[in-house]
Coordinates of C-alpha atoms in Angstrom, one line a residue:
M1 CA 20.9 -24.0 -23.0
S2 CA 23.6 -26.5 -23.4
N3 CA 26.6 -24.1 -23.5
D4 CA 25.7 -22.3 -20.3
H5 CA 28.7 -23.9 -18.5
D6 CA 31.1 -22.6 -21.1
T7 CA 29.4 -19.2 -21.3
V8 CA 29.5 -18.6 -17.6
L9 CA 33.2 -19.7 -17.5
A10 CA 33.9 -17.3 -20.3
A11 CA 32.3 -14.5 -18.2
A12 CA 34.3 -15.5 -15.2
D13 CA 37.5 -15.6 -17.2
A14 CA 36.8 -12.2 -18.7
L15 CA 36.2 -10.7 -15.2
I16 CA 39.4 -12.3 -13.8
A17 CA 41.5 -11.2 -16.8
A18 CA 40.2 -7.6 -16.6
F19 CA 41.1 -7.6 -12.8
A20 CA 44.5 -9.2 -13.4
E21 CA 45.4 -6.7 -16.2
G22 CA 44.2 -3.6 -14.4
R23 CA 41.4 -2.9 -16.9
T24 CA 39.1 -1.4 -14.2
D25 CA 36.4 -0.3 -16.6
D26 CA 36.0 -3.8 -18.0
Y27 CA 36.3 -5.3 -14.5
F28 CA 33.5 -3.2 -13.0
D29 CA 31.4 -3.5 -16.2
A30 CA 31.3 -7.3 -15.5
F31 CA 29.1 -6.6 -12.4
A32 CA 25.5 -5.6 -12.3
A33 CA 24.9 -2.1 -10.9
D34 CA 23.3 -3.6 -7.7
A35 CA 25.9 -6.3 -7.1
T36 CA 27.0 -6.8 -3.6
F37 CA 30.5 -7.4 -2.3
V38 CA 31.8 -9.0 0.9
F39 CA 35.6 -8.7 1.4
H40 CA 37.6 -9.7 4.4
T41 CA 39.6 -6.5 4.0
A42 CA 36.5 -4.2 4.1
D43 CA 34.7 -3.3 7.4
R44 CA 31.2 -3.6 5.8
R45 CA 29.3 -5.2 2.9
L46 CA 29.4 -3.0 -0.2
D47 CA 25.9 -2.7 -1.6
S48 CA 26.6 -1.6 -5.2
T49 CA 29.3 -1.7 -7.9
Q50 CA 29.6 2.0 -7.6
E51 CA 30.4 1.7 -3.9
Y52 CA 33.1 -0.8 -4.6
R53 CA 34.5 1.3 -7.4
A54 CA 34.7 4.3 -5.1
L55 CA 36.6 2.2 -2.5
W56 CA 39.0 1.0 -5.3
Q57 CA 39.5 4.6 -6.3
K58 CA 40.3 5.5 -2.7
W59 CA 42.8 2.6 -2.4
S60 CA 44.4 3.8 -5.7
E61 CA 44.7 7.4 -4.6
E62 CA 45.7 6.9 -1.0
D63 CA 47.9 3.8 -1.3
A64 CA 48.9 3.6 -5.0
F65 CA 47.0 0.2 -5.1
R66 CA 47.5 -1.8 -8.3
V67 CA 46.9 -5.3 -9.3
L68 CA 50.0 -6.8 -11.0
S69 CA 48.7 -10.4 -11.6
C70 CA 46.0 -12.8 -10.6
D71 CA 46.0 -16.6 -11.1
S72 CA 42.8 -18.7 -10.7
N73 CA 42.8 -22.3 -9.8
D74 CA 40.8 -25.0 -8.0
R75 CA 37.7 -23.8 -10.0
R76 CA 34.2 -25.1 -9.6
L77 CA 31.0 -23.9 -11.3
Q78 CA 27.5 -24.8 -10.2
L79 CA 24.6 -24.0 -12.6
L80 CA 21.3 -23.3 -11.0
G81 CA 18.9 -22.2 -13.8
D82 CA 19.5 -18.5 -14.5
T83 CA 22.1 -18.3 -11.6
A84 CA 25.6 -19.8 -11.4
V85 CA 28.0 -20.0 -8.5
F86 CA 31.7 -19.9 -9.4
T87 CA 34.3 -20.6 -6.7
H88 CA 38.0 -20.7 -7.0
S89 CA 41.3 -20.0 -5.3
V90 CA 43.2 -16.9 -6.3
T91 CA 46.7 -15.9 -6.0
T92 CA 47.0 -12.1 -6.5
R93 CA 50.1 -10.0 -6.7
I94 CA 49.5 -6.4 -5.8
S95 CA 51.5 -3.2 -5.4
T96 CA 51.0 -0.5 -2.9
T97 CA 53.1 2.2 -1.2
A98 CA 54.3 -0.5 1.1
G99 CA 55.7 -2.6 -1.8
E100 CA 54.6 -5.8 -3.5
E101 CA 52.5 -8.4 -1.8
V102 CA 51.1 -11.8 -2.8
L103 CA 47.6 -12.6 -1.5
H104 CA 46.2 -16.1 -1.3
E105 CA 42.4 -16.0 -1.1
R106 CA 39.3 -18.0 -1.9
E107 CA 36.5 -16.3 -3.9
T108 CA 32.9 -16.9 -4.8
I109 CA 31.3 -15.0 -7.6
V110 CA 27.6 -15.4 -8.3
F111 CA 26.4 -14.8 -11.8
H112 CA 22.9 -14.3 -13.1
R113 CA 21.7 -14.5 -16.7
V114 CA 20.4 -11.2 -18.0
A115 CA 18.8 -10.3 -21.4
G116 CA 18.4 -14.0 -22.3
E117 CA 22.0 -15.0 -22.6
D118 CA 24.5 -12.6 -21.0
W119 CA 25.8 -13.5 -17.6
R120 CA 26.6 -10.7 -15.1
A121 CA 28.2 -11.0 -11.7
V122 CA 25.8 -10.1 -8.9
H123 CA 27.8 -11.0 -5.9
E124 CA 31.5 -11.4 -5.0
H125 CA 32.7 -12.8 -1.7
L126 CA 36.5 -12.9 -0.9
S127 CA 38.1 -14.6 2.1
T128 CA 41.6 -15.5 3.1
D129 CA 42.8 -19.0 2.2
P130 CA 43.5 -20.8 5.4
S131 CA 45.5 -23.5 3.6
T132 CA 48.2 -20.9 3.0
A133 CA 48.4 -19.5 6.5
A134 CA 51.5 -20.1 8.5
A135 CA 51.3 -22.9 11.0
P136 CA 51.3 -21.7 14.7
A137 CA 54.7 -21.8 16.3

């Protein structure tokens, strides 16, 4: 399909917008039920969207976690048949009981085509962005 590139980017943009706007139902609905998640802030791989959603709920209840904004840049999309790999750099502003914080991270989201044309996220990997780390003294 010739418009796969645009369709996957639209799926990625919808996922990012839902995250940035705090629309958690829409955000989690962008992922397949059996999606996996690897985050530098988690002590283990999360093996389902439900597991990630439960962790998010815990962050919200225990630390008043909220996403205030998220900007995506340095984007790249690789199409591999019914699979697509989307990578980008993200700057996310969050709020917790400790106050506001700006996070600089790199992210990979793997999408897979389902039901002929819809693209669902099946894996997310988030790491710190070393280019924004402070230089050693």
